[in-house]
Short mmCIF file of C-alpha atoms in Angstrom, two decimals:
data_model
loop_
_atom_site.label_atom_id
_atom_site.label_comp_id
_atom_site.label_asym_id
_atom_site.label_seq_id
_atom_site.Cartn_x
_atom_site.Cartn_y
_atom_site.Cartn_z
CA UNK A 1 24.49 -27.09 25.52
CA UNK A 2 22.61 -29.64 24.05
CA UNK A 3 18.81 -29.07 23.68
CA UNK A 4 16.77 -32.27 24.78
CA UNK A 5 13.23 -32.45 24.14
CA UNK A 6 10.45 -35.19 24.49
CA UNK A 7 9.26 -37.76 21.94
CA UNK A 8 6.22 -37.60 20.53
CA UNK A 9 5.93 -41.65 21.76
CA UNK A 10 7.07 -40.69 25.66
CA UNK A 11 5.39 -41.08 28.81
CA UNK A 12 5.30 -37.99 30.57
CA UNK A 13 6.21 -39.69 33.57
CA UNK A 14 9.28 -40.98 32.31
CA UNK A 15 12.65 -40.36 33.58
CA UNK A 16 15.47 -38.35 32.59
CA UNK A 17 17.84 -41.32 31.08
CA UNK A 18 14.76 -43.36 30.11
CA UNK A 19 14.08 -39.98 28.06
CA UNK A 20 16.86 -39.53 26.91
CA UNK A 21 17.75 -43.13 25.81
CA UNK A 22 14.46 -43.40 24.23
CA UNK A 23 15.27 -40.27 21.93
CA UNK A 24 18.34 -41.54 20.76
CA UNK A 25 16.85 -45.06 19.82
CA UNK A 26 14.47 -42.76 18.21
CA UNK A 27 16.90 -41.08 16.10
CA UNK A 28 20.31 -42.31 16.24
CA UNK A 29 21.37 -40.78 13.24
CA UNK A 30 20.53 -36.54 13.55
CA UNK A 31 22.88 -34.44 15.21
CA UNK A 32 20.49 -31.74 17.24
CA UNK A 33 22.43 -28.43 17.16
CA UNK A 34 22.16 -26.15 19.72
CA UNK A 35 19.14 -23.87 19.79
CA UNK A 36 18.18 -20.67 21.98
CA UNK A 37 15.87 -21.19 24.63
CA UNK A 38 13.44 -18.53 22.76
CA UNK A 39 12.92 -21.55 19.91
CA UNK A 40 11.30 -23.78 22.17
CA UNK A 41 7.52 -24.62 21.40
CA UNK A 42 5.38 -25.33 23.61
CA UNK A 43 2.61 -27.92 23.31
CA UNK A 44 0.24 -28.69 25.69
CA UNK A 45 2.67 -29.68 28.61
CA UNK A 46 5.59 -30.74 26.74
CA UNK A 47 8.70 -29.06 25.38
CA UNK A 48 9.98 -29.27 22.06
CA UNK A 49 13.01 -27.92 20.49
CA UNK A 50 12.97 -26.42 17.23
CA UNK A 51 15.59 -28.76 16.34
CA UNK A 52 17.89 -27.43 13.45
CA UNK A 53 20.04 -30.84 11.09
CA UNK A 54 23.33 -29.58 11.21
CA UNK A 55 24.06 -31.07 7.79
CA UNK A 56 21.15 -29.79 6.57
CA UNK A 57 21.97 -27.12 3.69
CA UNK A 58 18.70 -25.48 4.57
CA UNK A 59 19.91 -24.36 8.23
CA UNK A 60 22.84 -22.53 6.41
CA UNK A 61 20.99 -20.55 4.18
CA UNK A 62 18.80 -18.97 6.73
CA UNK A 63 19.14 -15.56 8.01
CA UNK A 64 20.59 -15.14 11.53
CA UNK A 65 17.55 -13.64 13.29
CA UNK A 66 17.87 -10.08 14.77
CA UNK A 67 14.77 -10.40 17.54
CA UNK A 68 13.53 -12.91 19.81
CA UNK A 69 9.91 -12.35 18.30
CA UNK A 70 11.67 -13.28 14.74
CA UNK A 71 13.01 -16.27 16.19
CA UNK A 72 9.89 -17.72 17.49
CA UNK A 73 8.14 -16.64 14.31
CA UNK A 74 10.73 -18.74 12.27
CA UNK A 75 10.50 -21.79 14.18
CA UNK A 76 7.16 -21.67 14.68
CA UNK A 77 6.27 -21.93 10.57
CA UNK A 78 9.07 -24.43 9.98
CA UNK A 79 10.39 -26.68 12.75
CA UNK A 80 12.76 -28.40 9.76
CA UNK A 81 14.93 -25.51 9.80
CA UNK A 82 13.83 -25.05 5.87
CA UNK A 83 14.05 -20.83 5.02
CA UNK A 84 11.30 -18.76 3.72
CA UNK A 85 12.16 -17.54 0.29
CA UNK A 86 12.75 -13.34 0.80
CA UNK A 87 10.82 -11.49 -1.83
CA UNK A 88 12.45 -8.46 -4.21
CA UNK A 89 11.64 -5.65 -2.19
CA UNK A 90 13.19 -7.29 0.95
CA UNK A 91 16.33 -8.28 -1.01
CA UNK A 92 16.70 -4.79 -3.26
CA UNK A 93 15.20 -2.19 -1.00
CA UNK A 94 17.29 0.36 -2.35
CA UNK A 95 15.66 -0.13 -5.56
CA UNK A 96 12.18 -0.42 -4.09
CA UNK A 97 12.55 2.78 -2.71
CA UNK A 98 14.19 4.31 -5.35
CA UNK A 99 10.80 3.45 -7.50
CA UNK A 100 8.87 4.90 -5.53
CA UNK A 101 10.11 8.41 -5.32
CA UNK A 102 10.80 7.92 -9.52
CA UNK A 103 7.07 7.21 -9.74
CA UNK A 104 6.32 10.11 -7.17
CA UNK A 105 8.11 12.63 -9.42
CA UNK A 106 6.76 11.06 -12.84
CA UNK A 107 3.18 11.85 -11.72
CA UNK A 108 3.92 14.96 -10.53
CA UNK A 109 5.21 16.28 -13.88
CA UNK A 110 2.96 14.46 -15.92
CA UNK A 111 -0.03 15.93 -13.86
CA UNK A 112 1.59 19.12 -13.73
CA UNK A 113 2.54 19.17 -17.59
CA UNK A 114 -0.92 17.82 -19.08
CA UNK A 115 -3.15 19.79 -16.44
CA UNK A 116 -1.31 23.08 -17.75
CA UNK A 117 -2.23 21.93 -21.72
CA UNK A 118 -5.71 21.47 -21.26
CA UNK A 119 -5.84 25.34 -20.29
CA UNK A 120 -4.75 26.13 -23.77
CA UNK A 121 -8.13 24.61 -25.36
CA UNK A 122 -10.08 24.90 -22.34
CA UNK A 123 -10.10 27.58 -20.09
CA UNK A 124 -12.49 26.92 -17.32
CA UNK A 125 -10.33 25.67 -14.38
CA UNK A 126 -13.13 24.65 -12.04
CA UNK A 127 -14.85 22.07 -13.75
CA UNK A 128 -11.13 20.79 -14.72
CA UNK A 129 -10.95 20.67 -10.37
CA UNK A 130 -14.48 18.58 -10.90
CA UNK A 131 -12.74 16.22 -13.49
CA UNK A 132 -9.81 15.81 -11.50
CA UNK A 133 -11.79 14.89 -8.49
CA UNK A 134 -14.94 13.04 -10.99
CA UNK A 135 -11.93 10.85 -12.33
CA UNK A 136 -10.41 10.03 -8.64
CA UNK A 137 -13.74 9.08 -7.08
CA UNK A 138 -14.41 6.32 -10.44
CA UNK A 139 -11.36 5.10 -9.33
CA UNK A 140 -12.15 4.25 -6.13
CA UNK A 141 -15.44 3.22 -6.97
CA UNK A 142 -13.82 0.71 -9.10
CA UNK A 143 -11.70 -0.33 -6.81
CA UNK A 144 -13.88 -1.03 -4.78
CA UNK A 145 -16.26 -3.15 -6.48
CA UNK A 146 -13.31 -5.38 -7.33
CA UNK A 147 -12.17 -5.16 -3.42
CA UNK A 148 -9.03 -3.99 -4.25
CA UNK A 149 -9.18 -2.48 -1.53
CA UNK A 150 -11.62 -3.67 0.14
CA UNK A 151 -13.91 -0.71 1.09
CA UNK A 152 -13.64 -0.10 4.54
CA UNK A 153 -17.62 0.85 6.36
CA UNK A 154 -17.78 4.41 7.71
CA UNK A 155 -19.65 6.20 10.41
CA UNK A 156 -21.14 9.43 11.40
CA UNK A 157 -18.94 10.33 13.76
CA UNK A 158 -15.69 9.56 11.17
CA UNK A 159 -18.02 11.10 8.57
CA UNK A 160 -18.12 14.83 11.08
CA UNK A 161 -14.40 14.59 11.25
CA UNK A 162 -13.59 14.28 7.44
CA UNK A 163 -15.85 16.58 6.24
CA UNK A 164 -13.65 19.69 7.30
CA UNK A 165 -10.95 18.06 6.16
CA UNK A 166 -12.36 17.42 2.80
CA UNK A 167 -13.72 20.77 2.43
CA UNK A 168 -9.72 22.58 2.89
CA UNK A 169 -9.12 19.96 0.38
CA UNK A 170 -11.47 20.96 -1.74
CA UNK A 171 -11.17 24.72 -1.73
CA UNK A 172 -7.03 23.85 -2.03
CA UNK A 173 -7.21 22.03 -5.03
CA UNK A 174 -9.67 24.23 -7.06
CA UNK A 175 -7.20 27.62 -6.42
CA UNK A 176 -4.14 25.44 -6.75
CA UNK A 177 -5.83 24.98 -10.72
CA UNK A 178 -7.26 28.41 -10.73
CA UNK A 179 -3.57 29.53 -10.20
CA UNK A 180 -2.48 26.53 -12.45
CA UNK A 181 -4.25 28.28 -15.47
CA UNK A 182 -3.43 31.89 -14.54
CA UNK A 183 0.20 31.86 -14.30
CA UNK A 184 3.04 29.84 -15.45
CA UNK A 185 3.78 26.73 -13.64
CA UNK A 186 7.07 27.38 -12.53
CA UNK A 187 5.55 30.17 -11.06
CA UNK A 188 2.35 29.04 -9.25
CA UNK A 189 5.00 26.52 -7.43
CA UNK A 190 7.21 28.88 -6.49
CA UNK A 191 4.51 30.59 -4.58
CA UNK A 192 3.19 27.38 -3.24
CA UNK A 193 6.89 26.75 -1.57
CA UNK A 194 5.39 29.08 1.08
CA UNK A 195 3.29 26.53 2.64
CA UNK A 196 5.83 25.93 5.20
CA UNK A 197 5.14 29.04 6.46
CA UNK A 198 1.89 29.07 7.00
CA UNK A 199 2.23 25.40 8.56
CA UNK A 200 4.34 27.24 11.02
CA UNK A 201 2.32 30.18 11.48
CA UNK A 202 -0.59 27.49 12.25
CA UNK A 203 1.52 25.18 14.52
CA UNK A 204 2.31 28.04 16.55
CA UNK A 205 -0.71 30.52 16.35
CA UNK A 206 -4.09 28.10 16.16
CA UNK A 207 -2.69 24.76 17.74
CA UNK A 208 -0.73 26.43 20.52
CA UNK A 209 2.58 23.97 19.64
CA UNK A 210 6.00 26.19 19.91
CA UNK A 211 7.77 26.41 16.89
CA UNK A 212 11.49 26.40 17.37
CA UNK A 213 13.37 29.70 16.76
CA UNK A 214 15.60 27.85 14.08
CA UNK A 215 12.76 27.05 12.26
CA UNK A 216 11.66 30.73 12.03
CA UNK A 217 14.80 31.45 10.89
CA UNK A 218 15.17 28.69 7.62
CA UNK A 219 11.60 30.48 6.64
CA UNK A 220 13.20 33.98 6.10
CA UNK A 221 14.99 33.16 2.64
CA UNK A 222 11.83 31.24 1.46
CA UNK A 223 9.36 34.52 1.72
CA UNK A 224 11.95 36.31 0.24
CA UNK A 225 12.44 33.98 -2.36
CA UNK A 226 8.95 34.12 -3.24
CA UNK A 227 9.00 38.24 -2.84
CA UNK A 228 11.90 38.30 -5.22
CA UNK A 229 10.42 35.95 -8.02
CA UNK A 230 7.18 37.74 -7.71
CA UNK A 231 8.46 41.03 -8.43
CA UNK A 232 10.09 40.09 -12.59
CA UNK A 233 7.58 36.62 -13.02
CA UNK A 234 6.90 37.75 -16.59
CA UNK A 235 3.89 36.04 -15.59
CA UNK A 236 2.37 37.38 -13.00
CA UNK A 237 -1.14 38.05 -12.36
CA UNK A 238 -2.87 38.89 -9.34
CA UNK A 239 -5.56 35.90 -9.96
CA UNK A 240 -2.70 33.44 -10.04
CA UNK A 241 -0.58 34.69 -6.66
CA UNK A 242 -3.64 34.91 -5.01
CA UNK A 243 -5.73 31.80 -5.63
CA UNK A 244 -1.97 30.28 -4.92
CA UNK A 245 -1.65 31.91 -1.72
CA UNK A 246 -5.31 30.80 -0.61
CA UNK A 247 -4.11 27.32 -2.16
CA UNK A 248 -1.71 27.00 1.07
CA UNK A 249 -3.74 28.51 3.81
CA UNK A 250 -6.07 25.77 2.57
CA UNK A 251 -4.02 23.01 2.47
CA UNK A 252 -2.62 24.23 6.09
CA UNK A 253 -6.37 23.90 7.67
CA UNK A 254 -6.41 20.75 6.11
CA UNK A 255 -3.39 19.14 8.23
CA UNK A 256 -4.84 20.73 11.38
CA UNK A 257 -8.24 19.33 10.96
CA UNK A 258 -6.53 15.65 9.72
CA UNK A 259 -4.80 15.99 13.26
CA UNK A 260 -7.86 15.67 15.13
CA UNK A 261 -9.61 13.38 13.01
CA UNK A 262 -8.32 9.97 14.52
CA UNK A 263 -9.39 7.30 12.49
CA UNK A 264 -7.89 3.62 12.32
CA UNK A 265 -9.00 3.62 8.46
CA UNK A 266 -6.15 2.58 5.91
CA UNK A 267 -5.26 5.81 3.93
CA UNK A 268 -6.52 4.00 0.78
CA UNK A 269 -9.98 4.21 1.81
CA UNK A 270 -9.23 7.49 3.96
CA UNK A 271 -8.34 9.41 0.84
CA UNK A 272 -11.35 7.66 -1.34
CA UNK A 273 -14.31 9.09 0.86
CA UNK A 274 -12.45 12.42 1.38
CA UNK A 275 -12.42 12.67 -2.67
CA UNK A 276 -16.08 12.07 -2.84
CA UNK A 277 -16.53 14.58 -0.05
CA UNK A 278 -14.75 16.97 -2.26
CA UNK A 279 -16.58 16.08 -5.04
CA UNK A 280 -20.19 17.35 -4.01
CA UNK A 281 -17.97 20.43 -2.72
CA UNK A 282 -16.19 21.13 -5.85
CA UNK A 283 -19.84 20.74 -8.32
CA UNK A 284 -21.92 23.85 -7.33
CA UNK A 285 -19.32 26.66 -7.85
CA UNK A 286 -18.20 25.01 -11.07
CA UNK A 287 -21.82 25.60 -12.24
CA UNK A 288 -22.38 28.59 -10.90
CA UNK A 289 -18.93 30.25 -11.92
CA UNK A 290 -18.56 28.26 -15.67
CA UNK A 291 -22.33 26.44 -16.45
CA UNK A 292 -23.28 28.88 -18.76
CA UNK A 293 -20.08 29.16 -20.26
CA UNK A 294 -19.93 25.82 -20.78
CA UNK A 295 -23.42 25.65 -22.23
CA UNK A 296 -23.05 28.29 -24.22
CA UNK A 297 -19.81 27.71 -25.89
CA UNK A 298 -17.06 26.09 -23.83
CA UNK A 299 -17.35 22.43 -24.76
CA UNK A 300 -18.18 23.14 -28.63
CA UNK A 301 -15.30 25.26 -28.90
CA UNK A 302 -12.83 22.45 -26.98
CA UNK A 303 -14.31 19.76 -29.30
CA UNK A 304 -14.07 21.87 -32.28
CA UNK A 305 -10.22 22.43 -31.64
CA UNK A 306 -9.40 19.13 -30.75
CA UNK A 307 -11.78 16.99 -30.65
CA UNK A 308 -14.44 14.69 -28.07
CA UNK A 309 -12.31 11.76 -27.92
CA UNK A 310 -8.81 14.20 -27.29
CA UNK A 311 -10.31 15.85 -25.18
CA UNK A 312 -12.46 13.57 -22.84
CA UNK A 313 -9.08 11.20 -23.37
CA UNK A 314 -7.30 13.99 -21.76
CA UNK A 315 -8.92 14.55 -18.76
CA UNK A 316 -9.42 10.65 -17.49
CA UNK A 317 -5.63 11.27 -18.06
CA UNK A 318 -4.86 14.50 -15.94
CA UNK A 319 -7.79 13.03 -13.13
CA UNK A 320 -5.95 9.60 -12.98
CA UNK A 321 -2.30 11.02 -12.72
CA UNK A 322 -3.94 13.91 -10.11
CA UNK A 323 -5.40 10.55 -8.66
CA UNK A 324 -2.59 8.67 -8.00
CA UNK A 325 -0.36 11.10 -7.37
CA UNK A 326 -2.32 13.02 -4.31
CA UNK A 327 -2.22 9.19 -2.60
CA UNK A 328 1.19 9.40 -2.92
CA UNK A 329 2.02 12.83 -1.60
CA UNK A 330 -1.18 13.45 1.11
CA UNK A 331 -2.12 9.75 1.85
CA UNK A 332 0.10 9.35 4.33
CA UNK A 333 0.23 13.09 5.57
CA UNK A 334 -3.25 13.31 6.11
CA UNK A 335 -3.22 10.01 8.35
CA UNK A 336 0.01 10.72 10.16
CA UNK A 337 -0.90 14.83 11.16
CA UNK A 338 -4.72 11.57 5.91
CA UNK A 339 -1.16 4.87 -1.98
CA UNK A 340 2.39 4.70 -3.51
CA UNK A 341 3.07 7.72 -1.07
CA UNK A 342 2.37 6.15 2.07
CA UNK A 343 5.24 3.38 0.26
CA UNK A 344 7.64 6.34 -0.27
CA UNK A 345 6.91 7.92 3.40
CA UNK A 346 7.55 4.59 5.41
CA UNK A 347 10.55 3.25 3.30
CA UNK A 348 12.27 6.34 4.30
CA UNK A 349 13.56 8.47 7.10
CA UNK A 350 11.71 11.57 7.93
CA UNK A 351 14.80 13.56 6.57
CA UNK A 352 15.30 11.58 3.30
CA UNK A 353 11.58 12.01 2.49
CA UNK A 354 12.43 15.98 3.06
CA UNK A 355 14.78 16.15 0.79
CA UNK A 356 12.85 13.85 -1.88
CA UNK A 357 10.15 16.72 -1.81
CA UNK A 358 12.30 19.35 -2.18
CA UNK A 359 13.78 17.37 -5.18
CA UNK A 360 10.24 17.00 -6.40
CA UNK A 361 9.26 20.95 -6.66
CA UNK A 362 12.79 21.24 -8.44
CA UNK A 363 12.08 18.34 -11.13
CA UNK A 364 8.27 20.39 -11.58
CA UNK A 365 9.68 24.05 -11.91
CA UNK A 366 12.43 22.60 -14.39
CA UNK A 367 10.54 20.64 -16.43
CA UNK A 368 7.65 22.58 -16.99
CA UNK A 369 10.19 25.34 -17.63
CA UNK A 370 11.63 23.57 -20.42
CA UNK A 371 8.65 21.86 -21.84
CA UNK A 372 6.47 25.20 -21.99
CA UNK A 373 9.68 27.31 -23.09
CA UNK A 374 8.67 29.94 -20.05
CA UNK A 375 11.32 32.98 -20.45
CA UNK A 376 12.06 34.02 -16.91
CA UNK A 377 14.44 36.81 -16.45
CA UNK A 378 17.67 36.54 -13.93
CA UNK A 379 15.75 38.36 -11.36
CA UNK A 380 12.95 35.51 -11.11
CA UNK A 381 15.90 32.61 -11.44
CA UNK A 382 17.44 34.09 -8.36
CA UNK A 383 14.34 34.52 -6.57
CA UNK A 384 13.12 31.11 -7.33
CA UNK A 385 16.32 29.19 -6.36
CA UNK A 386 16.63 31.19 -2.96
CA UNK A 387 12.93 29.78 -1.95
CA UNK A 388 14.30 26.19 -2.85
CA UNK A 389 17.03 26.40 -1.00
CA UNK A 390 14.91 27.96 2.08
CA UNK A 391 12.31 25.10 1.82
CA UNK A 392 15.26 22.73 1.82
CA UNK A 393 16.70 23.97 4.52
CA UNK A 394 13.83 24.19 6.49
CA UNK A 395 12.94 20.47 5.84
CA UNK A 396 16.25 19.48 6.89
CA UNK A 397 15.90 21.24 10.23
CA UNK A 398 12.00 20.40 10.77
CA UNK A 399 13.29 16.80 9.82
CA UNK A 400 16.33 16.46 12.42
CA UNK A 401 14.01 17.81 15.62
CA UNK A 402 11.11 15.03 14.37
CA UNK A 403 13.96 12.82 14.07
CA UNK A 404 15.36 13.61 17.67
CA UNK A 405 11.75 13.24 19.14
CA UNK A 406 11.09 9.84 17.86
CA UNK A 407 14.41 8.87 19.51
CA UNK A 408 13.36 10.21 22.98
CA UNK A 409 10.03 8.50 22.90
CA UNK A 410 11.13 5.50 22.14
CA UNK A 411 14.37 5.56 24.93
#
């Protein structure tokens, strides 16, 4: 059917064949092509169609629309029929996304690789915490003042919420470097792959939300995993494995406070005032615990061994890559249950993200394995690899039931 539309020069009191031989004095030469009613435009009291040449090599190289919302959109910003160029990440996604979890991982090590070196010159992991969080907060600041992004105003009442949430954060992230420095790496994440249990535990025991038998189940190899490993980690201290295990009750109190503190506040921003937060959290133990180390002899023996400029160098370094990679792993996390990670998490499904992260722990324990030359014996290997595959296995299930929600709600 052939979609008919008033001239800008018509009468609207004009009638139908006076229209229509007016419009084809008009324009005696286009061909209108037929158009869905949705691409109609409406101004003021007249209809017109969002006529499409059918010669035109523009109209061919357009997408065919997949929503009725798309096709207004489209002929809304060009009545012409002329297509808006697609940009790289619409046209490769695959590759988009595939960044992403590349640059997810390659922070990860780094961090993970660097953060363990420093320990070897200086041994004082809580004011390396206060560098990594010192670093993060310049960052922001930065950012800011450039408004990229543009910082976002906060409240008292958003202020309240964060707080607890920045304090878990806080206490995680100084034992997760207290066990850094203790005990290998390989090790301290091998312990940490029993966060999922104590999410669990939390889900079921402090926010009241049943945890699925299956679930249970999938968390059996993963604590013995960890019991195995534990027992031959050539490693192992009790100042590590316990500073690790505090690590992930912490980071567990953290998601349930980020659950109840709803906030429409981009996770950019989110994650900036929680670091600064965590700053003035992180500052008084460090002096208590390591100022008069410090004083004493901590920095001249640091700068003796390698130097100011290595060794200031080194931690903008580990701060930045601790930075950039917590946006990527607990931006998004902290604002779905708190910046390239909230890319990663909404390219992808929630079960392609679970495996990602299970990847990611794999890429850390090998690498740091190979770069630090850590003997384990056959005893830890095993260990190890059966708290992988638990974690993995868990993620998959956790991932299928969020999966199978999201499809009832939106039925």
């Amino acid at each position: 059917m052939t979609a008919v539309g008033v001239l800008p020069g018509a009468t609207a009191g004009a009638s139908l064949p006076q229209r229509l031989r007016l419009h084809r004095r008009a324009a005696p030469s286009l061909a209108a092509a037929s158009v869905p009613d949705a691409a109609r435009l409406v101004r003021g009291r007249q209809l017109r169609p969002a006529v499409l040449l059918a010669s035109s090599p523009a109209s061919a190289s357009l997408p065919r629309p997949a929503t009725s919302q798309q096709r207004l959109a489209a002929a809304a910003s060009d009545s012409a029929g002329e297509a808006k160029p697609q940009g790289f990440a619409e046209r490769y996604p695959t590759l988009v996304t595939g960044f992403f979890f590349f640059l997810w991982y390659f922070l990860n090590v780094i961090f993970n690789i660097l953060n363990k070196k420093i320990f070897d010159y200086f041994p004082y992991p809580y004011f390396v915490s206060v560098s990594h969080l010192f670093v993060g907060v310049l960052y922001c600041l930065v950012g800011w003042s450039f408004g990229f992004p543009k910082r976002a105003p906060i409240n008292s009442a958003l202020l309240k919420q964060l707080v607890p949430v920045a304090v878990c954060h806080a206490i995680g992230h100084v034992t997760s470097t207290v066990s850094f420095a203790a005990v290998a790496v390989s090790f301290a994440h091998t312990i940490k792959a029993l966060e999922p249990f104590f999410n669990a535990a939390a889900s079921q025991f402090i926010l009241g939300q049943p945890v699925p038998l299956t679930l249970w189940l999938s968390l059996l190899p993963v604590v013995i995993g960890v019991s195995v490993a534990s027992l031959t980690e050539l490693s192992f201290n009790w100042t590590g494995f316990i500073n690790a295990m505090i690590s992930n009750i912490s980071f567990t109190y953290r998601s349930i406070y980020s659950k109840k503190a709803m906030t429409d506040m981009d996770s950019t921003n989110l994650y900036a005032y929680i670091s600064i937060i965590a700053l003035f959290v992180c500052i008084p133990p460090a002096l208590i615990i390591e100022g008069p180390q410090l004083v004493q002899h901590g920095f001249k023996d640091a700068i003796a061994k390698v130097g100011l400029t290595k060794l200031v160098g080194n931690f903008f370094l580990v701060g930045l890559f601790y930075h950039l990679y917590n946006q990527l792993a607990h931006g998004a996390q902290i604002l779905a249950v708190m910046e390239v990670a909230t890319n990663t998490l909404e390219r992808v499904a929630p079960l392609s993200h679970a495996i990602g992260n299970v990847l990611k722990r794999v890429f850390v324990i090998g690498f740091s394995i190979i770069v630090f030359g850590n003997k384990i014996t056959t005893q830890t290997g095993i260990g190890t690899s059966i708290a992988i595959a638990g974690v993995a296995l868990y993620s998959f299930i956790k991932a299928k039931i969020e999966e199978e929600k999201r499809q009832i709600k939106s039925a």
